[in-house]
Amino acid sequence: MIAVENQAVVSEKAIPKDESDEFVMPESNAFGQSFRAYEGSVRQSIVENCYRLHHINQTYDFVKRTREEYAKLNKVEMSIWEAIELLDNFVDETDPDLDEPQIQHMLQSAEAIRKDYPSEDWLHLTALIHDLGKVLFHSKLGSLPQWAVNGDTLIVGCAYDESIVYYKYLKENPDYNNPAYNTKLGVYSEGCGLENVLLSWGHDDYMYLVLKASGTTLPPAASFIIRYHSLYPLHHNGAYQYLMNDEDRENLKWLQTFSKYDLYSKSKVHVDVEKVKPYYESLIKKYFPEKIRW
């Protein structure tokens, strides 16, 4: 991420907590099923179809072309909170654990992590905006289909990791049999750093691009969390270690801490938006300009 004057620094006393600390992870999701149970989920049909389209269409060329287009950030200017409000009625078709609007999921994540890390306001805001790139679905941003907005991400340009959800559909992707892209390293070099790889296109990488250009003073760990929070093969299954550098490994600790709040805070119990809005607006004012380009 581009160095920014007065960029926030993660407190030396702020240590990512392991799974035994404080946050109590529920045993079942909002539907009474196991989390991330893609087979047998009450939402399986809609979720699986979206992943099928995602895996077939997310080629290296598609990602490169789409990323270059959206990196122009020439669609609209608006504030962070204005963008959040665009997600008031948006439901993620790739989520087997929740069918609530995204604004609720983002606030649930933020409030849960705020409770355990009260002094790390950068982390509260990161949780709030981690899925904000899903505004890609909106007409103001091009009305992209859900397979180009949501879902677990994967690295394109090299062999697909077999832990990827619905891996079977990747065999229908043209890159699967392309020798330029189907080896362990593909177009990359060992230890090149995750910043130099291409991810399947969606909300994560888009919000990362928005952050880079916004002048935000959030610390680099925030950008790392936002870009890779859906890269489950990395932070959940330990894949892609051979592409990482030392900075990636340091930031991964925060991503793994964040991940449990992202996943296990999902609930049918809504956060009172108006009650918490003043607090989060104060953080937005602290870390972002009034308007940014999207």
PDB file of C-alpha atoms in Angstrom:
ATOM      1  CA  MET A   1       0.000   0.000   0.000  1.00  0.00           C
ATOM      2  CA  ILE A   2       1.202   3.531  -0.783  1.00  0.00           C
ATOM      3  CA  ALA A   3       2.752   5.201   2.251  1.00  0.00           C
ATOM      4  CA  VAL A   4       0.456   7.837   3.694  1.00  0.00           C
ATOM      5  CA  GLU A   5       1.430  10.628   6.069  1.00  0.00           C
ATOM      6  CA  ASN A   6       0.059  10.058   9.595  1.00  0.00           C
ATOM      7  CA  GLN A   7      -0.852   6.468   8.766  1.00  0.00           C
ATOM      8  CA  ALA A   8      -2.102   4.662  11.852  1.00  0.00           C
ATOM      9  CA  VAL A   9       0.247   2.264  13.571  1.00  0.00           C
ATOM     10  CA  VAL A  10      -0.946  -0.971  15.126  1.00  0.00           C
ATOM     11  CA  SER A  11      -0.283  -0.786  18.850  1.00  0.00           C
ATOM     12  CA  GLU A  12       2.565  -2.968  20.077  1.00  0.00           C
ATOM     13  CA  LYS A  13       0.241  -4.058  22.881  1.00  0.00           C
ATOM     14  CA  ALA A  14      -2.349  -5.229  20.355  1.00  0.00           C
ATOM     15  CA  ILE A  15      -1.595  -8.895  19.862  1.00  0.00           C
ATOM     16  CA  PRO A  16      -3.846 -11.029  17.668  1.00  0.00           C
ATOM     17  CA  LYS A  17      -5.704 -13.417  19.928  1.00  0.00           C
ATOM     18  CA  ASP A  18      -5.845 -17.125  19.317  1.00  0.00           C
ATOM     19  CA  GLU A  19      -9.061 -19.101  19.131  1.00  0.00           C
ATOM     20  CA  SER A  20      -9.125 -19.755  22.880  1.00  0.00           C
ATOM     21  CA  ASP A  21      -9.383 -16.050  23.739  1.00  0.00           C
ATOM     22  CA  GLU A  22     -12.610 -14.245  24.619  1.00  0.00           C
ATOM     23  CA  PHE A  23     -14.679 -14.513  21.439  1.00  0.00           C
ATOM     24  CA  VAL A  24     -17.128 -17.390  21.794  1.00  0.00           C
ATOM     25  CA  MET A  25     -17.781 -19.037  18.457  1.00  0.00           C
ATOM     26  CA  PRO A  26     -21.330 -20.401  18.120  1.00  0.00           C
ATOM     27  CA  GLU A  27     -21.785 -24.033  17.186  1.00  0.00           C
ATOM     28  CA  SER A  28     -24.300 -23.354  14.421  1.00  0.00           C
ATOM     29  CA  ASN A  29     -25.191 -20.656  11.933  1.00  0.00           C
ATOM     30  CA  ALA A  30     -28.392 -18.644  11.562  1.00  0.00           C
ATOM     31  CA  PHE A  31     -30.126 -21.710  10.088  1.00  0.00           C
ATOM     32  CA  GLY A  32     -29.036 -24.104  12.848  1.00  0.00           C
ATOM     33  CA  GLN A  33     -26.442 -25.758  10.599  1.00  0.00           C
ATOM     34  CA  SER A  34     -22.655 -25.930  10.719  1.00  0.00           C
ATOM     35  CA  PHE A  35     -20.796 -22.891   9.405  1.00  0.00           C
ATOM     36  CA  ARG A  36     -19.542 -23.090   5.826  1.00  0.00           C
ATOM     37  CA  ALA A  37     -21.422 -26.351   5.255  1.00  0.00           C
ATOM     38  CA  TYR A  38     -21.911 -26.083   1.505  1.00  0.00           C
ATOM     39  CA  GLU A  39     -23.429 -29.513   1.022  1.00  0.00           C
ATOM     40  CA  GLY A  40     -26.902 -29.809   2.516  1.00  0.00           C
ATOM     41  CA  SER A  41     -27.191 -26.104   3.301  1.00  0.00           C
ATOM     42  CA  VAL A  42     -30.676 -24.624   3.109  1.00  0.00           C
ATOM     43  CA  ARG A  43     -29.160 -22.221   0.596  1.00  0.00           C
ATOM     44  CA  GLN A  44     -27.189 -24.837  -1.358  1.00  0.00           C
ATOM     45  CA  SER A  45     -28.902 -24.422  -4.733  1.00  0.00           C
ATOM     46  CA  ILE A  46     -28.401 -20.668  -5.028  1.00  0.00           C
ATOM     47  CA  VAL A  47     -24.911 -20.798  -3.456  1.00  0.00           C
ATOM     48  CA  GLU A  48     -23.636 -23.643  -5.629  1.00  0.00           C
ATOM     49  CA  ASN A  49     -24.918 -22.106  -8.841  1.00  0.00           C
ATOM     50  CA  CYS A  50     -23.171 -18.820  -8.084  1.00  0.00           C
ATOM     51  CA  TYR A  51     -19.890 -20.637  -7.392  1.00  0.00           C
ATOM     52  CA  ARG A  52     -20.293 -22.651 -10.599  1.00  0.00           C
ATOM     53  CA  LEU A  53     -20.496 -19.444 -12.625  1.00  0.00           C
ATOM     54  CA  HIS A  54     -17.657 -17.927 -10.611  1.00  0.00           C
ATOM     55  CA  HIS A  55     -15.284 -20.831 -11.189  1.00  0.00           C
ATOM     56  CA  ILE A  56     -16.027 -21.150 -14.897  1.00  0.00           C
ATOM     57  CA  ASN A  57     -15.751 -17.447 -15.734  1.00  0.00           C
ATOM     58  CA  GLN A  58     -12.940 -16.190 -13.493  1.00  0.00           C
ATOM     59  CA  THR A  59     -10.080 -16.679 -15.941  1.00  0.00           C
ATOM     60  CA  TYR A  60      -6.718 -14.932 -15.698  1.00  0.00           C
ATOM     61  CA  ASP A  61      -7.596 -12.764 -18.703  1.00  0.00           C
ATOM     62  CA  PHE A  62     -11.016 -11.838 -17.298  1.00  0.00           C
ATOM     63  CA  VAL A  63      -9.508 -10.852 -13.954  1.00  0.00           C
ATOM     64  CA  LYS A  64      -6.719  -8.793 -15.495  1.00  0.00           C
ATOM     65  CA  ARG A  65      -9.097  -6.970 -17.850  1.00  0.00           C
ATOM     66  CA  THR A  66     -11.748  -6.276 -15.198  1.00  0.00           C
ATOM     67  CA  ARG A  67      -9.226  -5.172 -12.594  1.00  0.00           C
ATOM     68  CA  GLU A  68      -7.647  -2.712 -15.017  1.00  0.00           C
ATOM     69  CA  GLU A  69     -11.073  -1.241 -15.777  1.00  0.00           C
ATOM     70  CA  TYR A  70     -12.136  -0.831 -12.141  1.00  0.00           C
ATOM     71  CA  ALA A  71      -8.708   0.439 -11.050  1.00  0.00           C
ATOM     72  CA  LYS A  72      -9.559   3.638 -12.921  1.00  0.00           C
ATOM     73  CA  LEU A  73     -11.997   4.463 -10.079  1.00  0.00           C
ATOM     74  CA  ASN A  74     -14.014   6.662 -12.390  1.00  0.00           C
ATOM     75  CA  LYS A  75     -17.548   5.465 -11.633  1.00  0.00           C
ATOM     76  CA  VAL A  76     -18.639   7.755  -8.797  1.00  0.00           C
ATOM     77  CA  GLU A  77     -17.471   9.849  -5.826  1.00  0.00           C
ATOM     78  CA  MET A  78     -19.119   9.195  -2.488  1.00  0.00           C
ATOM     79  CA  SER A  79     -18.375   8.852   1.212  1.00  0.00           C
ATOM     80  CA  ILE A  80     -17.759   5.559   2.989  1.00  0.00           C
ATOM     81  CA  TRP A  81     -21.125   5.761   4.751  1.00  0.00           C
ATOM     82  CA  GLU A  82     -22.950   6.510   1.504  1.00  0.00           C
ATOM     83  CA  ALA A  83     -21.415   3.337   0.085  1.00  0.00           C
ATOM     84  CA  ILE A  84     -22.457   1.362   3.168  1.00  0.00           C
ATOM     85  CA  GLU A  85     -26.059   2.460   2.683  1.00  0.00           C
ATOM     86  CA  LEU A  86     -26.033   1.007  -0.849  1.00  0.00           C
ATOM     87  CA  LEU A  87     -25.770  -2.431   0.775  1.00  0.00           C
ATOM     88  CA  ASP A  88     -28.849  -1.963   2.947  1.00  0.00           C
ATOM     89  CA  ASN A  89     -30.853  -4.542   0.966  1.00  0.00           C
ATOM     90  CA  PHE A  90     -28.095  -6.577  -0.692  1.00  0.00           C
ATOM     91  CA  VAL A  91     -27.905 -10.306   0.138  1.00  0.00           C
ATOM     92  CA  ASP A  92     -24.813 -12.343  -0.799  1.00  0.00           C
ATOM     93  CA  GLU A  93     -25.805 -15.371  -2.912  1.00  0.00           C
ATOM     94  CA  THR A  94     -22.581 -17.240  -2.064  1.00  0.00           C
ATOM     95  CA  ASP A  95     -23.079 -17.222   1.719  1.00  0.00           C
ATOM     96  CA  PRO A  96     -24.457 -20.499   3.129  1.00  0.00           C
ATOM     97  CA  ASP A  97     -24.661 -19.033   6.646  1.00  0.00           C
ATOM     98  CA  LEU A  98     -26.780 -15.910   6.325  1.00  0.00           C
ATOM     99  CA  ASP A  99     -29.462 -14.340   4.147  1.00  0.00           C
ATOM    100  CA  GLU A 100     -29.509 -10.948   5.859  1.00  0.00           C
ATOM    101  CA  PRO A 101     -28.547  -7.617   4.217  1.00  0.00           C
ATOM    102  CA  GLN A 102     -24.816  -6.959   4.018  1.00  0.00           C
ATOM    103  CA  ILE A 103     -25.037  -3.821   6.141  1.00  0.00           C
ATOM    104  CA  GLN A 104     -26.052  -6.064   9.047  1.00  0.00           C
ATOM    105  CA  HIS A 105     -23.213  -8.516   8.495  1.00  0.00           C
ATOM    106  CA  MET A 106     -20.655  -5.700   8.381  1.00  0.00           C
ATOM    107  CA  LEU A 107     -21.985  -4.120  11.566  1.00  0.00           C
ATOM    108  CA  GLN A 108     -22.178  -7.497  13.331  1.00  0.00           C
ATOM    109  CA  SER A 109     -18.517  -8.147  12.502  1.00  0.00           C
ATOM    110  CA  ALA A 110     -17.485  -4.681  13.622  1.00  0.00           C
ATOM    111  CA  GLU A 111     -19.399  -4.774  16.900  1.00  0.00           C
ATOM    112  CA  ALA A 112     -18.032  -8.225  17.775  1.00  0.00           C
ATOM    113  CA  ILE A 113     -14.417  -7.245  17.200  1.00  0.00           C
ATOM    114  CA  ARG A 114     -14.967  -3.893  18.919  1.00  0.00           C
ATOM    115  CA  LYS A 115     -15.923  -5.762  22.084  1.00  0.00           C
ATOM    116  CA  ASP A 116     -12.689  -7.793  22.178  1.00  0.00           C
ATOM    117  CA  TYR A 117     -10.327  -5.072  20.889  1.00  0.00           C
ATOM    118  CA  PRO A 118     -11.787  -1.857  22.372  1.00  0.00           C
ATOM    119  CA  SER A 119      -8.614   0.176  21.859  1.00  0.00           C
ATOM    120  CA  GLU A 120      -7.990  -0.814  18.233  1.00  0.00           C
ATOM    121  CA  ASP A 121     -10.437   1.451  16.454  1.00  0.00           C
ATOM    122  CA  TRP A 122      -8.692   0.819  13.109  1.00  0.00           C
ATOM    123  CA  LEU A 123      -9.790  -2.805  13.448  1.00  0.00           C
ATOM    124  CA  HIS A 124     -13.401  -1.809  14.171  1.00  0.00           C
ATOM    125  CA  LEU A 125     -13.487   0.249  10.977  1.00  0.00           C
ATOM    126  CA  THR A 126     -11.742  -2.465   8.974  1.00  0.00           C
ATOM    127  CA  ALA A 127     -14.431  -4.922  10.037  1.00  0.00           C
ATOM    128  CA  LEU A 128     -17.140  -2.438   9.097  1.00  0.00           C
ATOM    129  CA  ILE A 129     -15.828  -1.907   5.560  1.00  0.00           C
ATOM    130  CA  HIS A 130     -14.383  -5.359   4.827  1.00  0.00           C
ATOM    131  CA  ASP A 131     -17.282  -6.267   2.498  1.00  0.00           C
ATOM    132  CA  LEU A 132     -17.923  -2.761   1.215  1.00  0.00           C
ATOM    133  CA  GLY A 133     -16.574  -3.685  -2.209  1.00  0.00           C
ATOM    134  CA  LYS A 134     -19.857  -5.505  -2.772  1.00  0.00           C
ATOM    135  CA  VAL A 135     -21.197  -2.177  -4.016  1.00  0.00           C
ATOM    136  CA  LEU A 136     -19.995  -3.581  -7.362  1.00  0.00           C
ATOM    137  CA  PHE A 137     -23.493  -5.044  -7.679  1.00  0.00           C
ATOM    138  CA  HIS A 138     -25.057  -1.571  -7.703  1.00  0.00           C
ATOM    139  CA  SER A 139     -25.953   0.284 -10.888  1.00  0.00           C
ATOM    140  CA  LYS A 140     -23.633   3.126  -9.851  1.00  0.00           C
ATOM    141  CA  LEU A 141     -20.702   0.717 -10.096  1.00  0.00           C
ATOM    142  CA  GLY A 142     -21.727  -1.270 -13.160  1.00  0.00           C
ATOM    143  CA  SER A 143     -24.219  -3.833 -11.827  1.00  0.00           C
ATOM    144  CA  LEU A 144     -21.775  -6.737 -11.934  1.00  0.00           C
ATOM    145  CA  PRO A 145     -23.266 -10.235 -11.551  1.00  0.00           C
ATOM    146  CA  GLN A 146     -22.841 -11.854  -8.144  1.00  0.00           C
ATOM    147  CA  TRP A 147     -20.212 -14.304  -9.436  1.00  0.00           C
ATOM    148  CA  ALA A 148     -18.004 -11.264 -10.143  1.00  0.00           C
ATOM    149  CA  VAL A 149     -18.670  -9.703  -6.732  1.00  0.00           C
ATOM    150  CA  ASN A 150     -18.965 -12.372  -4.028  1.00  0.00           C
ATOM    151  CA  GLY A 151     -17.630 -15.703  -2.858  1.00  0.00           C
ATOM    152  CA  ASP A 152     -14.347 -17.139  -1.647  1.00  0.00           C
ATOM    153  CA  THR A 153     -11.475 -15.841  -3.729  1.00  0.00           C
ATOM    154  CA  LEU A 154      -8.652 -17.808  -5.317  1.00  0.00           C
ATOM    155  CA  ILE A 155      -5.378 -16.939  -6.988  1.00  0.00           C
ATOM    156  CA  VAL A 156      -5.494 -16.996 -10.782  1.00  0.00           C
ATOM    157  CA  GLY A 157      -2.431 -17.533 -12.961  1.00  0.00           C
ATOM    158  CA  CYS A 158      -1.260 -20.668 -11.151  1.00  0.00           C
ATOM    159  CA  ALA A 159      -2.638 -24.090 -10.207  1.00  0.00           C
ATOM    160  CA  TYR A 160      -5.870 -24.025  -8.217  1.00  0.00           C
ATOM    161  CA  ASP A 161      -5.633 -25.255  -4.645  1.00  0.00           C
ATOM    162  CA  GLU A 162      -7.812 -28.314  -4.089  1.00  0.00           C
ATOM    163  CA  SER A 163      -9.275 -26.873  -0.872  1.00  0.00           C
ATOM    164  CA  ILE A 164     -11.245 -24.321  -2.920  1.00  0.00           C
ATOM    165  CA  VAL A 165     -15.003 -24.569  -2.382  1.00  0.00           C
ATOM    166  CA  TYR A 166     -16.714 -26.435  -5.266  1.00  0.00           C
ATOM    167  CA  TYR A 167     -13.329 -27.197  -6.799  1.00  0.00           C
ATOM    168  CA  LYS A 168     -14.983 -29.503  -9.355  1.00  0.00           C
ATOM    169  CA  TYR A 169     -16.314 -26.558 -11.354  1.00  0.00           C
ATOM    170  CA  LEU A 170     -12.823 -25.150 -11.859  1.00  0.00           C
ATOM    171  CA  LYS A 171     -12.223 -28.003 -14.302  1.00  0.00           C
ATOM    172  CA  GLU A 172     -14.563 -26.135 -16.661  1.00  0.00           C
ATOM    173  CA  ASN A 173     -12.425 -22.981 -16.508  1.00  0.00           C
ATOM    174  CA  PRO A 174     -10.246 -22.585 -19.639  1.00  0.00           C
ATOM    175  CA  ASP A 175      -7.205 -21.903 -17.422  1.00  0.00           C
ATOM    176  CA  TYR A 176      -7.455 -25.350 -15.825  1.00  0.00           C
ATOM    177  CA  ASN A 177      -5.763 -27.022 -18.799  1.00  0.00           C
ATOM    178  CA  ASN A 178      -3.611 -24.084 -19.864  1.00  0.00           C
ATOM    179  CA  PRO A 179       0.076 -24.928 -19.209  1.00  0.00           C
ATOM    180  CA  ALA A 180       0.828 -21.242 -18.681  1.00  0.00           C
ATOM    181  CA  TYR A 181      -1.461 -21.171 -15.650  1.00  0.00           C
ATOM    182  CA  ASN A 182      -1.824 -24.694 -14.247  1.00  0.00           C
ATOM    183  CA  THR A 183       1.557 -25.284 -12.595  1.00  0.00           C
ATOM    184  CA  LYS A 184       2.380 -24.631  -8.940  1.00  0.00           C
ATOM    185  CA  LEU A 185       3.910 -21.208  -9.623  1.00  0.00           C
ATOM    186  CA  GLY A 186       2.322 -20.440 -12.983  1.00  0.00           C
ATOM    187  CA  VAL A 187       3.131 -16.833 -13.912  1.00  0.00           C
ATOM    188  CA  TYR A 188       4.593 -16.068 -10.457  1.00  0.00           C
ATOM    189  CA  SER A 189       7.908 -16.633  -8.692  1.00  0.00           C
ATOM    190  CA  GLU A 190       8.466 -18.155  -5.280  1.00  0.00           C
ATOM    191  CA  GLY A 191       8.231 -15.579  -2.476  1.00  0.00           C
ATOM    192  CA  CYS A 192       7.022 -12.863  -4.867  1.00  0.00           C
ATOM    193  CA  GLY A 193       4.588 -11.524  -2.253  1.00  0.00           C
ATOM    194  CA  LEU A 194       0.808 -11.671  -2.357  1.00  0.00           C
ATOM    195  CA  GLU A 195       0.566  -8.046  -3.444  1.00  0.00           C
ATOM    196  CA  ASN A 196       1.956  -9.196  -6.784  1.00  0.00           C
ATOM    197  CA  VAL A 197      -0.580 -11.933  -7.504  1.00  0.00           C
ATOM    198  CA  LEU A 198      -3.999 -11.658  -9.112  1.00  0.00           C
ATOM    199  CA  LEU A 199      -7.072 -12.826  -7.221  1.00  0.00           C
ATOM    200  CA  SER A 200     -10.372 -13.825  -8.741  1.00  0.00           C
ATOM    201  CA  TRP A 201     -12.185 -10.534  -9.262  1.00  0.00           C
ATOM    202  CA  GLY A 202     -14.644  -9.401  -6.637  1.00  0.00           C
ATOM    203  CA  HIS A 203     -15.364  -7.159  -3.692  1.00  0.00           C
ATOM    204  CA  ASP A 204     -12.133  -7.870  -1.822  1.00  0.00           C
ATOM    205  CA  ASP A 205      -9.673  -6.714  -4.458  1.00  0.00           C
ATOM    206  CA  TYR A 206     -11.920  -3.869  -5.544  1.00  0.00           C
ATOM    207  CA  MET A 207     -12.097  -2.418  -2.026  1.00  0.00           C
ATOM    208  CA  TYR A 208      -8.331  -2.852  -1.759  1.00  0.00           C
ATOM    209  CA  LEU A 209      -7.914  -0.688  -4.877  1.00  0.00           C
ATOM    210  CA  VAL A 210     -10.308   1.905  -3.455  1.00  0.00           C
ATOM    211  CA  LEU A 211      -8.300   2.020  -0.214  1.00  0.00           C
ATOM    212  CA  LYS A 212      -4.970   2.421  -1.996  1.00  0.00           C
ATOM    213  CA  ALA A 213      -6.213   5.455  -3.893  1.00  0.00           C
ATOM    214  CA  SER A 214      -8.268   7.012  -1.095  1.00  0.00           C
ATOM    215  CA  GLY A 215      -5.541   8.483   1.090  1.00  0.00           C
ATOM    216  CA  THR A 216      -6.781   6.523   4.086  1.00  0.00           C
ATOM    217  CA  THR A 217      -4.593   6.480   7.179  1.00  0.00           C
ATOM    218  CA  LEU A 218      -5.603   2.940   8.131  1.00  0.00           C
ATOM    219  CA  PRO A 219      -2.524   0.748   8.748  1.00  0.00           C
ATOM    220  CA  PRO A 220      -1.279  -1.743   6.120  1.00  0.00           C
ATOM    221  CA  ALA A 221      -2.762  -4.634   8.114  1.00  0.00           C
ATOM    222  CA  ALA A 222      -6.224  -3.240   7.308  1.00  0.00           C
ATOM    223  CA  SER A 223      -5.586  -3.399   3.574  1.00  0.00           C
ATOM    224  CA  PHE A 224      -4.242  -6.931   3.923  1.00  0.00           C
ATOM    225  CA  ILE A 225      -7.364  -8.038   5.800  1.00  0.00           C
ATOM    226  CA  ILE A 226      -9.649  -6.495   3.212  1.00  0.00           C
ATOM    227  CA  ARG A 227      -7.887  -7.917   0.158  1.00  0.00           C
ATOM    228  CA  TYR A 228      -7.482 -11.471   1.468  1.00  0.00           C
ATOM    229  CA  HIS A 229     -10.380 -12.047   3.876  1.00  0.00           C
ATOM    230  CA  SER A 230     -12.171 -14.259   1.333  1.00  0.00           C
ATOM    231  CA  LEU A 231      -9.013 -16.168   0.373  1.00  0.00           C
ATOM    232  CA  TYR A 232      -9.915 -19.138   2.560  1.00  0.00           C
ATOM    233  CA  PRO A 233      -7.311 -21.460   1.015  1.00  0.00           C
ATOM    234  CA  LEU A 234      -4.704 -19.069   2.455  1.00  0.00           C
ATOM    235  CA  HIS A 235      -5.914 -18.205   5.945  1.00  0.00           C
ATOM    236  CA  HIS A 236      -7.935 -21.348   6.666  1.00  0.00           C
ATOM    237  CA  ASN A 237      -6.091 -24.110   4.812  1.00  0.00           C
ATOM    238  CA  GLY A 238      -2.511 -22.808   4.677  1.00  0.00           C
ATOM    239  CA  ALA A 239      -2.260 -22.700   0.877  1.00  0.00           C
ATOM    240  CA  TYR A 240      -0.032 -20.385  -1.177  1.00  0.00           C
ATOM    241  CA  GLN A 241       2.705 -20.202   1.478  1.00  0.00           C
ATOM    242  CA  TYR A 242       5.318 -20.401  -1.294  1.00  0.00           C
ATOM    243  CA  LEU A 243       4.097 -17.087  -2.737  1.00  0.00           C
ATOM    244  CA  MET A 244       4.226 -15.157   0.526  1.00  0.00           C
ATOM    245  CA  ASN A 245       6.944 -12.806   1.771  1.00  0.00           C
ATOM    246  CA  ASP A 246       7.774 -11.801   5.351  1.00  0.00           C
ATOM    247  CA  GLU A 247       5.318  -8.899   5.390  1.00  0.00           C
ATOM    248  CA  ASP A 248       2.528 -11.233   4.276  1.00  0.00           C
ATOM    249  CA  ARG A 249       3.317 -13.647   7.080  1.00  0.00           C
ATOM    250  CA  GLU A 250       3.202 -10.873   9.665  1.00  0.00           C
ATOM    251  CA  ASN A 251      -0.123  -9.504   8.413  1.00  0.00           C
ATOM    252  CA  LEU A 252      -1.605 -12.997   8.157  1.00  0.00           C
ATOM    253  CA  LYS A 253      -1.796 -13.114  11.959  1.00  0.00           C
ATOM    254  CA  TRP A 254      -4.271 -10.239  11.948  1.00  0.00           C
ATOM    255  CA  LEU A 255      -6.225 -11.732   9.054  1.00  0.00           C
ATOM    256  CA  GLN A 256      -6.643 -15.023  10.901  1.00  0.00           C
ATOM    257  CA  THR A 257      -7.824 -13.150  13.988  1.00  0.00           C
ATOM    258  CA  PHE A 258     -10.283 -11.117  11.939  1.00  0.00           C
ATOM    259  CA  SER A 259     -11.614 -14.163  10.099  1.00  0.00           C
ATOM    260  CA  LYS A 260     -13.440 -15.654  13.078  1.00  0.00           C
ATOM    261  CA  TYR A 261     -15.304 -12.391  13.678  1.00  0.00           C
ATOM    262  CA  ASP A 262     -16.229 -12.234  10.007  1.00  0.00           C
ATOM    263  CA  LEU A 263     -17.552 -15.792   9.962  1.00  0.00           C
ATOM    264  CA  TYR A 264     -18.974 -16.450  13.414  1.00  0.00           C
ATOM    265  CA  SER A 265     -20.652 -13.111  14.169  1.00  0.00           C
ATOM    266  CA  LYS A 266     -23.357 -13.734  11.538  1.00  0.00           C
ATOM    267  CA  SER A 267     -26.762 -13.610  13.151  1.00  0.00           C
ATOM    268  CA  LYS A 268     -30.456 -13.009  12.568  1.00  0.00           C
ATOM    269  CA  VAL A 269     -30.316 -10.501  15.445  1.00  0.00           C
ATOM    270  CA  HIS A 270     -29.927  -7.077  13.856  1.00  0.00           C
ATOM    271  CA  VAL A 271     -27.637  -4.305  15.029  1.00  0.00           C
ATOM    272  CA  ASP A 272     -29.428  -0.988  15.578  1.00  0.00           C
ATOM    273  CA  VAL A 273     -27.867   1.005  12.736  1.00  0.00           C
ATOM    274  CA  GLU A 274     -28.843   4.438  14.026  1.00  0.00           C
ATOM    275  CA  LYS A 275     -27.518   3.663  17.496  1.00  0.00           C
ATOM    276  CA  VAL A 276     -23.999   2.741  16.341  1.00  0.00           C
ATOM    277  CA  LYS A 277     -23.816   5.027  13.318  1.00  0.00           C
ATOM    278  CA  PRO A 278     -22.319   8.047  15.169  1.00  0.00           C
ATOM    279  CA  TYR A 279     -19.394   5.945  16.429  1.00  0.00           C
ATOM    280  CA  TYR A 280     -18.537   4.541  13.020  1.00  0.00           C
ATOM    281  CA  GLU A 281     -18.999   7.895  11.323  1.00  0.00           C
ATOM    282  CA  SER A 282     -16.403   9.288  13.733  1.00  0.00           C
ATOM    283  CA  LEU A 283     -13.959   6.567  12.673  1.00  0.00           C
ATOM    284  CA  ILE A 284     -14.646   7.222   9.005  1.00  0.00           C
ATOM    285  CA  LYS A 285     -13.904  10.909   9.578  1.00  0.00           C
ATOM    286  CA  LYS A 286     -10.686   9.988  11.393  1.00  0.00           C
ATOM    287  CA  TYR A 287      -9.318   7.627   8.760  1.00  0.00           C
ATOM    288  CA  PHE A 288     -10.820   8.764   5.432  1.00  0.00           C
ATOM    289  CA  PRO A 289     -11.385  11.908   3.386  1.00  0.00           C
ATOM    290  CA  GLU A 290     -14.995  13.067   3.177  1.00  0.00           C
ATOM    291  CA  LYS A 291     -15.425  11.771  -0.375  1.00  0.00           C
ATOM    292  CA  ILE A 292     -13.443   9.117  -2.233  1.00  0.00           C
ATOM    293  CA  ARG A 293     -13.397   7.763  -5.770  1.00  0.00           C
ATOM    294  CA  TRP A 294     -15.031   4.443  -6.623  1.00  0.00           C
TER     295      TRP A 294
END
